[in-house]
PDB file of N, CA and C in Angstrom:
ATOM      1  N   MET A 562      -7.675 -28.339 -21.407  1.00 45.00           N
ATOM      2  CA  MET A 562      -7.516 -29.058 -20.143  1.00 45.00           C
ATOM      3  C   MET A 562      -8.815 -29.614 -19.639  1.00 45.00           C
ATOM      4  N   SER A 563      -9.829 -29.606 -20.462  1.00 50.00           N
ATOM      5  CA  SER A 563     -11.132 -30.062 -19.982  1.00 50.00           C
ATOM      6  C   SER A 563     -11.161 -31.549 -19.704  1.00 50.00           C
ATOM      7  N   ASP A 564     -10.262 -32.347 -20.283  1.00 57.00           N
ATOM      8  CA  ASP A 564     -10.225 -33.775 -20.015  1.00 57.00           C
ATOM      9  C   ASP A 564      -9.440 -34.137 -18.742  1.00 57.00           C
ATOM     10  N   ILE A 565      -8.811 -33.171 -18.129  1.00 69.00           N
ATOM     11  CA  ILE A 565      -8.017 -33.375 -16.919  1.00 69.00           C
ATOM     12  C   ILE A 565      -8.862 -32.930 -15.704  1.00 69.00           C
ATOM     13  N   LYS A 566      -8.783 -33.737 -14.631  1.00 84.00           N
ATOM     14  CA  LYS A 566      -9.463 -33.398 -13.379  1.00 84.00           C
ATOM     15  C   LYS A 566      -9.024 -32.047 -12.901  1.00 84.00           C
ATOM     16  N   ARG A 567      -9.922 -31.203 -12.571  1.00 95.00           N
ATOM     17  CA  ARG A 567      -9.595 -29.862 -12.051  1.00 95.00           C
ATOM     18  C   ARG A 567      -9.495 -29.910 -10.527  1.00 95.00           C
ATOM     19  N   PRO A 568      -8.430 -29.330  -9.975  1.00 97.00           N
ATOM     20  CA  PRO A 568      -8.228 -29.372  -8.534  1.00 97.00           C
ATOM     21  C   PRO A 568      -9.236 -28.505  -7.742  1.00 97.00           C
ATOM     22  N   VAL A 569      -9.428 -28.949  -6.500  1.00 98.00           N
ATOM     23  CA  VAL A 569     -10.209 -28.219  -5.515  1.00 98.00           C
ATOM     24  C   VAL A 569      -9.268 -27.699  -4.473  1.00 98.00           C
ATOM     25  N   ILE A 570      -9.305 -26.372  -4.219  1.00 98.00           N
ATOM     26  CA  ILE A 570      -8.435 -25.754  -3.247  1.00 98.00           C
ATOM     27  C   ILE A 570      -9.304 -25.180  -2.147  1.00 98.00           C
ATOM     28  N   THR A 571      -8.899 -25.397  -0.868  1.00 98.00           N
ATOM     29  CA  THR A 571      -9.590 -24.763   0.227  1.00 98.00           C
ATOM     30  C   THR A 571      -8.545 -23.985   1.050  1.00 98.00           C
ATOM     31  N   LEU A 572      -8.992 -22.826   1.519  1.00 98.00           N
ATOM     32  CA  LEU A 572      -8.205 -22.007   2.400  1.00 98.00           C
ATOM     33  C   LEU A 572      -9.005 -21.786   3.693  1.00 98.00           C
ATOM     34  N   SER A 573      -8.521 -22.393   4.771  1.00 98.00           N
ATOM     35  CA  SER A 573      -9.153 -22.228   6.085  1.00 98.00           C
ATOM     36  C   SER A 573      -8.412 -21.149   6.822  1.00 98.00           C
ATOM     37  N   TYR A 574      -9.122 -20.240   7.430  1.00 98.00           N
ATOM     38  CA  TYR A 574      -8.482 -19.051   8.047  1.00 98.00           C
ATOM     39  C   TYR A 574      -9.180 -18.690   9.354  1.00 98.00           C
ATOM     40  N   CYS A 575      -8.390 -18.147  10.259  1.00 98.00           N
ATOM     41  CA  CYS A 575      -8.945 -17.755  11.555  1.00 98.00           C
ATOM     42  C   CYS A 575      -9.664 -16.416  11.469  1.00 98.00           C
ATOM     43  N   THR A 576     -10.946 -16.404  11.843  1.00 98.00           N
ATOM     44  CA  THR A 576     -11.723 -15.192  11.864  1.00 98.00           C
ATOM     45  C   THR A 576     -11.313 -14.319  13.058  1.00 98.00           C
ATOM     46  N   GLN A 577     -10.906 -14.935  14.156  1.00 98.00           N
ATOM     47  CA  GLN A 577     -10.487 -14.182  15.337  1.00 98.00           C
ATOM     48  C   GLN A 577      -9.247 -13.336  15.078  1.00 98.00           C
ATOM     49  N   CYS A 578      -8.419 -13.838  14.134  1.00 98.00           N
ATOM     50  CA  CYS A 578      -7.124 -13.172  13.799  1.00 98.00           C
ATOM     51  C   CYS A 578      -7.307 -12.172  12.636  1.00 98.00           C
ATOM     52  N   ASN A 579      -8.528 -12.051  12.124  1.00 97.00           N
ATOM     53  CA  ASN A 579      -8.809 -11.137  11.024  1.00 97.00           C
ATOM     54  C   ASN A 579      -8.003 -11.455   9.748  1.00 97.00           C
ATOM     55  N   TRP A 580      -7.934 -12.711   9.366  1.00 98.00           N
ATOM     56  CA  TRP A 580      -7.124 -13.102   8.213  1.00 98.00           C
ATOM     57  C   TRP A 580      -8.020 -13.244   6.952  1.00 98.00           C
ATOM     58  N   LEU A 581      -9.256 -12.781   6.970  1.00 98.00           N
ATOM     59  CA  LEU A 581     -10.161 -12.886   5.812  1.00 98.00           C
ATOM     60  C   LEU A 581      -9.514 -12.171   4.613  1.00 98.00           C
ATOM     61  N   LEU A 582      -9.072 -10.943   4.721  1.00 98.00           N
ATOM     62  CA  LEU A 582      -8.606 -10.203   3.551  1.00 98.00           C
ATOM     63  C   LEU A 582      -7.381 -10.840   2.951  1.00 98.00           C
ATOM     64  N   ARG A 583      -6.455 -11.320   3.758  1.00 98.00           N
ATOM     65  CA  ARG A 583      -5.268 -11.997   3.263  1.00 98.00           C
ATOM     66  C   ARG A 583      -5.654 -13.282   2.513  1.00 98.00           C
ATOM     67  N   THR A 584      -6.617 -14.028   3.095  1.00 98.00           N
ATOM     68  CA  THR A 584      -7.071 -15.265   2.502  1.00 98.00           C
ATOM     69  C   THR A 584      -7.811 -15.018   1.196  1.00 98.00           C
ATOM     70  N   ALA A 585      -8.659 -14.013   1.184  1.00 98.00           N
ATOM     71  CA  ALA A 585      -9.388 -13.721  -0.047  1.00 98.00           C
ATOM     72  C   ALA A 585      -8.461 -13.265  -1.132  1.00 98.00           C
ATOM     73  N   TRP A 586      -7.461 -12.503  -0.802  1.00 98.00           N
ATOM     74  CA  TRP A 586      -6.443 -12.058  -1.766  1.00 98.00           C
ATOM     75  C   TRP A 586      -5.711 -13.266  -2.404  1.00 98.00           C
ATOM     76  N   MET A 587      -5.334 -14.222  -1.523  1.00 98.00           N
ATOM     77  CA  MET A 587      -4.665 -15.399  -2.022  1.00 98.00           C
ATOM     78  C   MET A 587      -5.569 -16.201  -2.982  1.00 98.00           C
ATOM     79  N   ALA A 588      -6.820 -16.319  -2.589  1.00 98.00           N
ATOM     80  CA  ALA A 588      -7.807 -17.017  -3.459  1.00 98.00           C
ATOM     81  C   ALA A 588      -7.924 -16.306  -4.807  1.00 98.00           C
ATOM     82  N   GLN A 589      -7.981 -14.950  -4.775  1.00 98.00           N
ATOM     83  CA  GLN A 589      -8.123 -14.165  -5.986  1.00 98.00           C
ATOM     84  C   GLN A 589      -6.875 -14.379  -6.877  1.00 98.00           C
ATOM     85  N   GLU A 590      -5.703 -14.429  -6.255  1.00 97.00           N
ATOM     86  CA  GLU A 590      -4.464 -14.639  -7.024  1.00 97.00           C
ATOM     87  C   GLU A 590      -4.470 -16.019  -7.689  1.00 97.00           C
ATOM     88  N   LEU A 591      -4.913 -17.030  -6.951  1.00 98.00           N
ATOM     89  CA  LEU A 591      -4.974 -18.371  -7.544  1.00 98.00           C
ATOM     90  C   LEU A 591      -5.961 -18.423  -8.715  1.00 98.00           C
ATOM     91  N   LEU A 592      -7.103 -17.792  -8.529  1.00 97.00           N
ATOM     92  CA  LEU A 592      -8.102 -17.785  -9.592  1.00 97.00           C
ATOM     93  C   LEU A 592      -7.662 -16.947 -10.808  1.00 97.00           C
ATOM     94  N   SER A 593      -6.925 -15.876 -10.578  1.00 96.00           N
ATOM     95  CA  SER A 593      -6.388 -15.062 -11.666  1.00 96.00           C
ATOM     96  C   SER A 593      -5.352 -15.826 -12.466  1.00 96.00           C
ATOM     97  N   THR A 594      -4.549 -16.609 -11.799  1.00 95.00           N
ATOM     98  CA  THR A 594      -3.465 -17.372 -12.462  1.00 95.00           C
ATOM     99  C   THR A 594      -3.991 -18.628 -13.149  1.00 95.00           C
ATOM    100  N   PHE A 595      -4.832 -19.367 -12.460  1.00 96.00           N
ATOM    101  CA  PHE A 595      -5.243 -20.702 -12.994  1.00 96.00           C
ATOM    102  C   PHE A 595      -6.632 -20.695 -13.582  1.00 96.00           C
ATOM    103  N   GLY A 596      -7.409 -19.643 -13.345  1.00 93.00           N
ATOM    104  CA  GLY A 596      -8.726 -19.519 -13.977  1.00 93.00           C
ATOM    105  C   GLY A 596      -9.606 -20.749 -13.923  1.00 93.00           C
ATOM    106  N   GLN A 597     -10.100 -21.091 -15.087  1.00 93.00           N
ATOM    107  CA  GLN A 597     -11.089 -22.176 -15.186  1.00 93.00           C
ATOM    108  C   GLN A 597     -10.440 -23.553 -15.074  1.00 93.00           C
ATOM    109  N   ASP A 598      -9.114 -23.623 -14.911  1.00 96.00           N
ATOM    110  CA  ASP A 598      -8.476 -24.896 -14.696  1.00 96.00           C
ATOM    111  C   ASP A 598      -8.641 -25.424 -13.301  1.00 96.00           C
ATOM    112  N   ILE A 599      -9.152 -24.550 -12.411  1.00 97.00           N
ATOM    113  CA  ILE A 599      -9.444 -24.950 -11.035  1.00 97.00           C
ATOM    114  C   ILE A 599     -10.926 -25.205 -10.886  1.00 97.00           C
ATOM    115  N   ALA A 600     -11.280 -26.316 -10.225  1.00 97.00           N
ATOM    116  CA  ALA A 600     -12.713 -26.625 -10.025  1.00 97.00           C
ATOM    117  C   ALA A 600     -13.335 -25.641  -9.076  1.00 97.00           C
ATOM    118  N   SER A 601     -12.631 -25.319  -7.976  1.00 97.00           N
ATOM    119  CA  SER A 601     -13.137 -24.393  -6.993  1.00 97.00           C
ATOM    120  C   SER A 601     -12.063 -23.938  -6.027  1.00 97.00           C
ATOM    121  N   VAL A 602     -12.259 -22.750  -5.473  1.00 98.00           N
ATOM    122  CA  VAL A 602     -11.437 -22.216  -4.391  1.00 98.00           C
ATOM    123  C   VAL A 602     -12.447 -21.842  -3.311  1.00 98.00           C
ATOM    124  N   THR A 603     -12.289 -22.489  -2.149  1.00 98.00           N
ATOM    125  CA  THR A 603     -13.261 -22.285  -1.095  1.00 98.00           C
ATOM    126  C   THR A 603     -12.590 -21.688   0.123  1.00 98.00           C
ATOM    127  N   LEU A 604     -13.239 -20.670   0.698  1.00 98.00           N
ATOM    128  CA  LEU A 604     -12.754 -20.082   1.957  1.00 98.00           C
ATOM    129  C   LEU A 604     -13.569 -20.663   3.090  1.00 98.00           C
ATOM    130  N   ILE A 605     -12.863 -21.151   4.111  1.00 98.00           N
ATOM    131  CA  ILE A 605     -13.534 -21.771   5.226  1.00 98.00           C
ATOM    132  C   ILE A 605     -13.149 -21.038   6.563  1.00 98.00           C
ATOM    133  N   PRO A 606     -14.126 -20.305   7.143  1.00 98.00           N
ATOM    134  CA  PRO A 606     -13.807 -19.607   8.404  1.00 98.00           C
ATOM    135  C   PRO A 606     -13.562 -20.609   9.528  1.00 98.00           C
ATOM    136  N   ALA A 607     -12.551 -20.264  10.359  1.00 98.00           N
ATOM    137  CA  ALA A 607     -12.201 -21.153  11.491  1.00 98.00           C
ATOM    138  C   ALA A 607     -11.771 -20.240  12.621  1.00 98.00           C
ATOM    139  N   THR A 608     -11.286 -20.809  13.704  1.00 98.00           N
ATOM    140  CA  THR A 608     -10.799 -20.086  14.853  1.00 98.00           C
ATOM    141  C   THR A 608      -9.507 -20.693  15.337  1.00 98.00           C
ATOM    142  N   GLY A 609      -8.915 -20.135  16.402  1.00 97.00           N
ATOM    143  CA  GLY A 609      -7.790 -20.720  17.018  1.00 97.00           C
ATOM    144  C   GLY A 609      -6.443 -20.538  16.276  1.00 97.00           C
ATOM    145  N   GLY A 610      -6.374 -19.520  15.456  1.00 97.00           N
ATOM    146  CA  GLY A 610      -5.119 -19.239  14.734  1.00 97.00           C
ATOM    147  C   GLY A 610      -4.871 -20.118  13.541  1.00 97.00           C
ATOM    148  N   LEU A 611      -5.903 -20.821  13.084  1.00 98.00           N
ATOM    149  CA  LEU A 611      -5.781 -21.748  11.959  1.00 98.00           C
ATOM    150  C   LEU A 611      -5.600 -20.989  10.651  1.00 98.00           C
ATOM    151  N   PHE A 612      -4.624 -21.371   9.869  1.00 98.00           N
ATOM    152  CA  PHE A 612      -4.490 -20.961   8.464  1.00 98.00           C
ATOM    153  C   PHE A 612      -3.893 -22.181   7.762  1.00 98.00           C
ATOM    154  N   GLN A 613      -4.724 -22.793   6.893  1.00 98.00           N
ATOM    155  CA  GLN A 613      -4.314 -23.976   6.251  1.00 98.00           C
ATOM    156  C   GLN A 613      -4.871 -24.001   4.825  1.00 98.00           C
ATOM    157  N   ILE A 614      -4.034 -24.502   3.883  1.00 98.00           N
ATOM    158  CA  ILE A 614      -4.434 -24.581   2.502  1.00 98.00           C
ATOM    159  C   ILE A 614      -4.375 -26.052   2.099  1.00 98.00           C
ATOM    160  N   THR A 615      -5.470 -26.545   1.486  1.00 98.00           N
ATOM    161  CA  THR A 615      -5.482 -27.881   0.984  1.00 98.00           C
ATOM    162  C   THR A 615      -5.702 -27.888  -0.528  1.00 98.00           C
ATOM    163  N   LEU A 616      -5.138 -28.900  -1.156  1.00 98.00           N
ATOM    164  CA  LEU A 616      -5.289 -29.122  -2.594  1.00 98.00           C
ATOM    165  C   LEU A 616      -5.807 -30.551  -2.749  1.00 98.00           C
ATOM    166  N   ASP A 617      -7.049 -30.720  -3.189  1.00 97.00           N
ATOM    167  CA  ASP A 617      -7.662 -31.979  -3.308  1.00 97.00           C
ATOM    168  C   ASP A 617      -7.573 -32.791  -2.011  1.00 97.00           C
ATOM    169  N   GLY A 618      -7.801 -32.107  -0.870  1.00 97.00           N
ATOM    170  CA  GLY A 618      -7.810 -32.736   0.405  1.00 97.00           C
ATOM    171  C   GLY A 618      -6.453 -32.909   1.092  1.00 97.00           C
ATOM    172  N   GLU A 619      -5.359 -32.648   0.383  1.00 98.00           N
ATOM    173  CA  GLU A 619      -4.022 -32.783   0.937  1.00 98.00           C
ATOM    174  C   GLU A 619      -3.577 -31.406   1.420  1.00 98.00           C
ATOM    175  N   VAL A 620      -3.109 -31.352   2.695  1.00 98.00           N
ATOM    176  CA  VAL A 620      -2.597 -30.068   3.217  1.00 98.00           C
ATOM    177  C   VAL A 620      -1.300 -29.753   2.526  1.00 98.00           C
ATOM    178  N   ILE A 621      -1.264 -28.555   1.876  1.00 98.00           N
ATOM    179  CA  ILE A 621      -0.048 -28.103   1.222  1.00 98.00           C
ATOM    180  C   ILE A 621       0.589 -26.948   1.985  1.00 98.00           C
ATOM    181  N   TRP A 622      -0.161 -26.335   2.911  1.00 98.00           N
ATOM    182  CA  TRP A 622       0.416 -25.267   3.724  1.00 98.00           C
ATOM    183  C   TRP A 622      -0.361 -25.235   5.061  1.00 98.00           C
ATOM    184  N   ASP A 623       0.376 -25.237   6.139  1.00 98.00           N
ATOM    185  CA  ASP A 623      -0.157 -25.084   7.472  1.00 98.00           C
ATOM    186  C   ASP A 623       0.674 -24.022   8.219  1.00 98.00           C
ATOM    187  N   ARG A 624       0.073 -22.948   8.570  1.00 98.00           N
ATOM    188  CA  ARG A 624       0.764 -21.813   9.217  1.00 98.00           C
ATOM    189  C   ARG A 624       1.507 -22.255  10.457  1.00 98.00           C
ATOM    190  N   LYS A 625       0.936 -23.123  11.280  1.00 97.00           N
ATOM    191  CA  LYS A 625       1.562 -23.523  12.512  1.00 97.00           C
ATOM    192  C   LYS A 625       2.776 -24.389  12.248  1.00 97.00           C
ATOM    193  N   GLU A 626       2.748 -25.227  11.234  1.00 97.00           N
ATOM    194  CA  GLU A 626       3.882 -26.061  10.903  1.00 97.00           C
ATOM    195  C   GLU A 626       5.009 -25.266  10.230  1.00 97.00           C
ATOM    196  N   ARG A 627       4.619 -24.353   9.391  1.00 97.00           N
ATOM    197  CA  ARG A 627       5.589 -23.593   8.593  1.00 97.00           C
ATOM    198  C   ARG A 627       6.013 -22.259   9.181  1.00 97.00           C
ATOM    199  N   GLY A 628       5.298 -21.850  10.247  1.00 94.00           N
ATOM    200  CA  GLY A 628       5.710 -20.631  10.904  1.00 94.00           C
ATOM    201  C   GLY A 628       5.306 -19.367  10.182  1.00 94.00           C
ATOM    202  N   GLY A 629       4.225 -19.363   9.445  1.00 96.00           N
ATOM    203  CA  GLY A 629       3.779 -18.150   8.776  1.00 96.00           C
ATOM    204  C   GLY A 629       2.898 -18.453   7.570  1.00 96.00           C
ATOM    205  N   PHE A 630       2.833 -17.477   6.721  1.00 98.00           N
ATOM    206  CA  PHE A 630       1.984 -17.535   5.523  1.00 98.00           C
ATOM    207  C   PHE A 630       2.827 -17.726   4.260  1.00 98.00           C
ATOM    208  N   PRO A 631       2.296 -18.352   3.256  1.00 97.00           N
ATOM    209  CA  PRO A 631       3.082 -18.521   2.043  1.00 97.00           C
ATOM    210  C   PRO A 631       3.140 -17.225   1.238  1.00 97.00           C
ATOM    211  N   ASP A 632       4.285 -16.981   0.616  1.00 96.00           N
ATOM    212  CA  ASP A 632       4.343 -15.940  -0.382  1.00 96.00           C
ATOM    213  C   ASP A 632       3.480 -16.379  -1.524  1.00 96.00           C
ATOM    214  N   VAL A 633       2.748 -15.484  -2.120  1.00 96.00           N
ATOM    215  CA  VAL A 633       1.821 -15.900  -3.189  1.00 96.00           C
ATOM    216  C   VAL A 633       2.537 -16.542  -4.356  1.00 96.00           C
ATOM    217  N   LYS A 634       3.760 -16.094  -4.654  1.00 95.00           N
ATOM    218  CA  LYS A 634       4.564 -16.736  -5.694  1.00 95.00           C
ATOM    219  C   LYS A 634       4.812 -18.208  -5.359  1.00 95.00           C
ATOM    220  N   VAL A 635       5.195 -18.467  -4.125  1.00 96.00           N
ATOM    221  CA  VAL A 635       5.432 -19.858  -3.664  1.00 96.00           C
ATOM    222  C   VAL A 635       4.132 -20.656  -3.701  1.00 96.00           C
ATOM    223  N   LEU A 636       3.047 -20.086  -3.304  1.00 97.00           N
ATOM    224  CA  LEU A 636       1.771 -20.767  -3.328  1.00 97.00           C
ATOM    225  C   LEU A 636       1.380 -21.182  -4.763  1.00 97.00           C
ATOM    226  N   LYS A 637       1.510 -20.262  -5.685  1.00 96.00           N
ATOM    227  CA  LYS A 637       1.201 -20.583  -7.096  1.00 96.00           C
ATOM    228  C   LYS A 637       2.109 -21.677  -7.638  1.00 96.00           C
ATOM    229  N   GLN A 638       3.396 -21.636  -7.285  1.00 96.00           N
ATOM    230  CA  GLN A 638       4.317 -22.666  -7.741  1.00 96.00           C
ATOM    231  C   GLN A 638       4.019 -24.019  -7.115  1.00 96.00           C
ATOM    232  N   MET A 639       3.597 -24.023  -5.820  1.00 97.00           N
ATOM    233  CA  MET A 639       3.210 -25.270  -5.181  1.00 97.00           C
ATOM    234  C   MET A 639       2.021 -25.918  -5.864  1.00 97.00           C
ATOM    235  N   VAL A 640       0.997 -25.129  -6.205  1.00 97.00           N
ATOM    236  CA  VAL A 640      -0.172 -25.627  -6.883  1.00 97.00           C
ATOM    237  C   VAL A 640       0.231 -26.142  -8.248  1.00 97.00           C
ATOM    238  N   ARG A 641       0.960 -25.313  -8.969  1.00 96.00           N
ATOM    239  CA  ARG A 641       1.387 -25.747 -10.332  1.00 96.00           C
ATOM    240  C   ARG A 641       2.202 -27.005 -10.288  1.00 96.00           C
ATOM    241  N   ASP A 642       3.200 -27.120  -9.398  1.00 96.00           N
ATOM    242  CA  ASP A 642       4.091 -28.245  -9.330  1.00 96.00           C
ATOM    243  C   ASP A 642       3.318 -29.532  -9.038  1.00 96.00           C
ATOM    244  N   ARG A 643       2.196 -29.451  -8.309  1.00 95.00           N
ATOM    245  CA  ARG A 643       1.460 -30.638  -7.993  1.00 95.00           C
ATOM    246  C   ARG A 643       0.464 -31.057  -9.097  1.00 95.00           C
ATOM    247  N   VAL A 644      -0.053 -30.038  -9.788  1.00 94.00           N
ATOM    248  CA  VAL A 644      -1.124 -30.312 -10.753  1.00 94.00           C
ATOM    249  C   VAL A 644      -0.645 -30.243 -12.182  1.00 94.00           C
ATOM    250  N   TRP A 645       0.127 -29.216 -12.554  1.00 93.00           N
ATOM    251  CA  TRP A 645       0.579 -29.023 -13.939  1.00 93.00           C
ATOM    252  C   TRP A 645       2.066 -28.754 -13.933  1.00 93.00           C
ATOM    253  N   PRO A 646       2.917 -29.745 -13.607  1.00 91.00           N
ATOM    254  CA  PRO A 646       4.352 -29.466 -13.474  1.00 91.00           C
ATOM    255  C   PRO A 646       5.011 -28.866 -14.731  1.00 91.00           C
ATOM    256  N   GLU A 647       4.432 -29.125 -15.873  1.00 92.00           N
ATOM    257  CA  GLU A 647       5.014 -28.589 -17.132  1.00 92.00           C
ATOM    258  C   GLU A 647       4.555 -27.163 -17.436  1.00 92.00           C
ATOM    259  N   ARG A 648       3.639 -26.663 -16.678  1.00 90.00           N
ATOM    260  CA  ARG A 648       3.101 -25.320 -16.936  1.00 90.00           C
ATOM    261  C   ARG A 648       4.071 -24.194 -16.581  1.00 90.00           C
ATOM    262  N   ASP A 649       4.189 -23.225 -17.480  1.00 90.00           N
ATOM    263  CA  ASP A 649       5.015 -22.032 -17.256  1.00 90.00           C
ATOM    264  C   ASP A 649       4.145 -20.990 -16.630  1.00 90.00           C
ATOM    265  N   LEU A 650       4.638 -20.404 -15.531  1.00 90.00           N
ATOM    266  CA  LEU A 650       3.929 -19.340 -14.841  1.00 90.00           C
ATOM    267  C   LEU A 650       4.432 -17.962 -15.227  1.00 90.00           C
ATOM    268  N   GLY A 651       5.128 -17.871 -16.340  1.00 85.00           N
ATOM    269  CA  GLY A 651       5.618 -16.571 -16.802  1.00 85.00           C
ATOM    270  C   GLY A 651       6.631 -15.986 -15.913  1.00 85.00           C
ATOM    271  N   HIS A 652       6.417 -14.692 -15.579  1.00 78.00           N
ATOM    272  CA  HIS A 652       7.412 -13.948 -14.776  1.00 78.00           C
ATOM    273  C   HIS A 652       7.659 -14.575 -13.382  1.00 78.00           C
ATOM    274  N   ILE A 653       6.695 -15.310 -12.868  1.00 78.00           N
ATOM    275  CA  ILE A 653       6.858 -15.916 -11.563  1.00 78.00           C
ATOM    276  C   ILE A 653       8.024 -16.944 -11.600  1.00 78.00           C
ATOM    277  N   ASP A 654       8.154 -17.615 -12.740  1.00 78.00           N
ATOM    278  CA  ASP A 654       9.167 -18.679 -12.881  1.00 78.00           C
ATOM    279  C   ASP A 654      10.542 -18.143 -13.283  1.00 78.00           C
ATOM    280  N   ARG A 655      10.690 -16.896 -13.578  1.00 74.00           N
ATOM    281  CA  ARG A 655      11.964 -16.396 -14.110  1.00 74.00           C
ATOM    282  C   ARG A 655      13.101 -16.600 -13.132  1.00 74.00           C
ATOM    283  N   ALA A 656      12.832 -16.607 -11.823  1.00 61.00           N
ATOM    284  CA  ALA A 656      13.854 -16.865 -10.808  1.00 61.00           C
ATOM    285  C   ALA A 656      13.982 -18.378 -10.533  1.00 61.00           C
ATOM    286  N   GLY A 657      13.221 -19.181 -11.227  1.00 51.00           N
ATOM    287  CA  GLY A 657      13.275 -20.638 -11.068  1.00 51.00           C
ATOM    288  C   GLY A 657      12.185 -21.160 -10.119  1.00 51.00           C
ATOM    289  N   LYS A 658      11.961 -22.467 -10.160  1.00 47.00           N
ATOM    290  CA  LYS A 658      10.987 -23.074  -9.284  1.00 47.00           C
ATOM    291  C   LYS A 658      11.487 -23.124  -7.836  1.00 47.00           C
ATOM    292  N   THR A 659      10.545 -23.054  -6.901  1.00 49.00           N
ATOM    293  CA  THR A 659      10.895 -23.207  -5.502  1.00 49.00           C
ATOM    294  C   THR A 659      10.232 -24.447  -4.995  1.00 49.00           C
ATOM    295  N   GLU A 660      10.787 -24.989  -3.915  1.00 49.00           N
ATOM    296  CA  GLU A 660      10.177 -26.194  -3.331  1.00 49.00           C
ATOM    297  C   GLU A 660       9.064 -25.810  -2.389  1.00 49.00           C
ATOM    298  N   GLY A 661       8.020 -26.629  -2.368  1.00 48.00           N
ATOM    299  CA  GLY A 661       6.865 -26.318  -1.526  1.00 48.00           C
ATOM    300  C   GLY A 661       6.776 -27.086  -0.329  1.00 48.00           C
TER     301      GLY A 661
END
């Protein structure tokens, strides 16, 4: 996959809400699943209840709009569906793809 542009993912999280551990865990899960196929996963501290995930600058998850946090399975499927739709995520896909 070296000839394909690798995506950049950012996770912005509220430090006042103590969401660092949740955010770091999600980043670790993305890196564990997609490894070197991702250019970077960046954590961005914020305030005001912000929790937002972007993929190449496009917001793919906003806590305030969606009313919570993504399940990590859903997050991985969202990334995969946008970047590598043909990619099999193994046991995560056994129940089928979900919409993001």
